[in-house]
Amino acid sequence: MSCTRPQDGSRIWQTVDALHVDVRGLPPPEPMIEILRLIDSGEAQSALIAHLDREPIFLYPELDDRGWSHEIIPSTCDADCSDEVLLRIVRWSA
């Protein structure tokens, strides 16, 4: 999974895999707030890839309560984002 943001600098973009949100550089709790906003608003319909600076341990119970699963996935990017955490968030099947 690449960590490259769109050239226009957007924090949110769509790929064939999922909606992506880059919340790196935001102070806590803004990354969690932005991720939950995308889920609660319906913008992230079935899958969301969050690009984070650190593992969002306080986000996990919120995702569970909303019916979304989560897993950390490997990042295949260059040295400029080697510390990035990629989190795949997927809606549970009904």
mmCIF file of C-alpha atoms in Angstrom:
data_model
loop_
_atom_site.group_PDB
_atom_site.id
_atom_site.type_symbol
_atom_site.label_atom_id
_atom_site.label_comp_id
_atom_site.label_asym_id
_atom_site.label_seq_id
_atom_site.Cartn_x
_atom_site.Cartn_y
_atom_site.Cartn_z
ATOM 1 C CA MET A 1 0.000 0.000 0.000
ATOM 2 C CA SER A 2 1.477 3.329 -1.026
ATOM 3 C CA CYS A 3 1.505 6.343 1.251
ATOM 4 C CA THR A 4 1.621 8.872 -1.570
ATOM 5 C CA ARG A 5 -0.925 11.662 -1.269
ATOM 6 C CA PRO A 6 -2.475 13.203 -4.363
ATOM 7 C CA GLN A 7 -0.393 15.919 -5.966
ATOM 8 C CA ASP A 8 -3.033 18.524 -5.148
ATOM 9 C CA GLY A 9 -2.267 18.019 -1.436
ATOM 10 C CA SER A 10 -5.701 16.651 -0.544
ATOM 11 C CA ARG A 11 -6.021 14.835 2.761
ATOM 12 C CA ILE A 12 -8.866 12.679 1.389
ATOM 13 C CA TRP A 13 -8.805 10.703 -1.873
ATOM 14 C CA GLN A 14 -10.431 7.645 -3.418
ATOM 15 C CA THR A 15 -8.674 4.608 -4.940
ATOM 16 C CA VAL A 16 -10.143 1.362 -6.248
ATOM 17 C CA ASP A 17 -9.424 -0.209 -2.838
ATOM 18 C CA ALA A 18 -10.921 2.364 -0.488
ATOM 19 C CA LEU A 19 -11.338 5.945 0.562
ATOM 20 C CA HIS A 20 -8.031 7.237 1.975
ATOM 21 C CA VAL A 21 -7.515 9.880 4.638
ATOM 22 C CA ASP A 22 -4.107 11.257 5.590
ATOM 23 C CA VAL A 23 -4.207 12.537 9.158
ATOM 24 C CA ARG A 24 -0.441 12.583 9.681
ATOM 25 C CA GLY A 25 0.736 15.752 11.349
ATOM 26 C CA LEU A 26 -2.584 16.497 13.053
ATOM 27 C CA PRO A 27 -2.475 16.819 16.858
ATOM 28 C CA PRO A 28 -4.564 14.421 18.959
ATOM 29 C CA PRO A 29 -7.521 13.967 19.003
ATOM 30 C CA GLU A 30 -7.976 15.411 15.482
ATOM 31 C CA PRO A 31 -7.004 12.194 13.616
ATOM 32 C CA MET A 32 -9.644 10.209 15.504
ATOM 33 C CA ILE A 33 -12.248 12.942 15.022
ATOM 34 C CA GLU A 34 -11.616 13.079 11.258
ATOM 35 C CA ILE A 35 -11.761 9.288 10.846
ATOM 36 C CA LEU A 36 -15.000 9.046 12.841
ATOM 37 C CA ARG A 37 -16.481 11.955 10.869
ATOM 38 C CA LEU A 38 -15.856 10.100 7.592
ATOM 39 C CA ILE A 39 -17.426 6.926 8.980
ATOM 40 C CA ASP A 40 -20.401 8.609 10.651
ATOM 41 C CA SER A 41 -21.167 10.805 7.624
ATOM 42 C CA GLY A 42 -21.226 7.828 5.253
ATOM 43 C CA GLU A 43 -18.350 9.146 3.128
ATOM 44 C CA ALA A 44 -16.443 5.948 3.909
ATOM 45 C CA GLN A 45 -19.026 3.517 2.581
ATOM 46 C CA SER A 46 -17.361 0.163 3.187
ATOM 47 C CA ALA A 47 -13.596 0.666 3.541
ATOM 48 C CA LEU A 48 -11.259 3.411 4.708
ATOM 49 C CA ILE A 49 -7.459 3.517 4.738
ATOM 50 C CA ALA A 50 -6.147 5.901 7.390
ATOM 51 C CA HIS A 51 -2.579 7.202 7.108
ATOM 52 C CA LEU A 52 -1.403 7.993 10.652
ATOM 53 C CA ASP A 53 1.707 8.993 12.607
ATOM 54 C CA ARG A 54 1.059 6.432 15.348
ATOM 55 C CA GLU A 55 -1.223 3.550 16.218
ATOM 56 C CA PRO A 56 -4.626 5.013 17.219
ATOM 57 C CA ILE A 57 -5.369 2.867 20.275
ATOM 58 C CA PHE A 58 -8.212 5.107 21.488
ATOM 59 C CA LEU A 59 -9.926 4.825 18.092
ATOM 60 C CA TYR A 60 -10.352 1.035 18.242
ATOM 61 C CA PRO A 61 -13.232 0.915 20.770
ATOM 62 C CA GLU A 62 -15.048 3.643 18.812
ATOM 63 C CA LEU A 63 -14.740 1.609 15.606
ATOM 64 C CA ASP A 64 -15.945 -1.539 17.365
ATOM 65 C CA ASP A 65 -18.987 0.330 18.725
ATOM 66 C CA ARG A 66 -19.843 1.524 15.201
ATOM 67 C CA GLY A 67 -19.498 -1.921 13.591
ATOM 68 C CA TRP A 68 -16.156 -1.423 11.830
ATOM 69 C CA SER A 69 -13.160 -3.776 11.959
ATOM 70 C CA HIS A 70 -9.562 -2.593 11.737
ATOM 71 C CA GLU A 71 -6.124 -3.932 10.893
ATOM 72 C CA ILE A 72 -2.693 -2.402 10.484
ATOM 73 C CA ILE A 73 -1.372 -3.058 6.993
ATOM 74 C CA PRO A 74 2.183 -2.820 5.640
ATOM 75 C CA SER A 75 3.242 0.385 3.934
ATOM 76 C CA THR A 76 5.341 0.206 0.774
ATOM 77 C CA CYS A 77 6.690 3.686 0.546
ATOM 78 C CA ASP A 78 9.986 5.506 0.567
ATOM 79 C CA ALA A 79 11.952 6.953 3.485
ATOM 80 C CA ASP A 80 9.822 10.110 3.794
ATOM 81 C CA CYS A 81 7.039 8.149 5.500
ATOM 82 C CA SER A 82 8.801 5.112 6.954
ATOM 83 C CA ASP A 83 7.188 5.724 10.357
ATOM 84 C CA GLU A 84 3.691 5.859 8.901
ATOM 85 C CA VAL A 85 0.970 3.601 10.293
ATOM 86 C CA LEU A 86 -1.589 2.439 7.739
ATOM 87 C CA LEU A 87 -4.882 1.315 9.190
ATOM 88 C CA ARG A 88 -7.481 -0.462 7.047
ATOM 89 C CA ILE A 89 -10.968 0.079 8.464
ATOM 90 C CA VAL A 90 -13.785 -2.062 7.052
ATOM 91 C CA ARG A 91 -17.509 -2.139 7.839
ATOM 92 C CA TRP A 92 -18.661 -5.456 9.289
ATOM 93 C CA SER A 93 -21.099 -7.385 7.122
ATOM 94 C CA ALA A 94 -24.684 -7.203 8.201
#
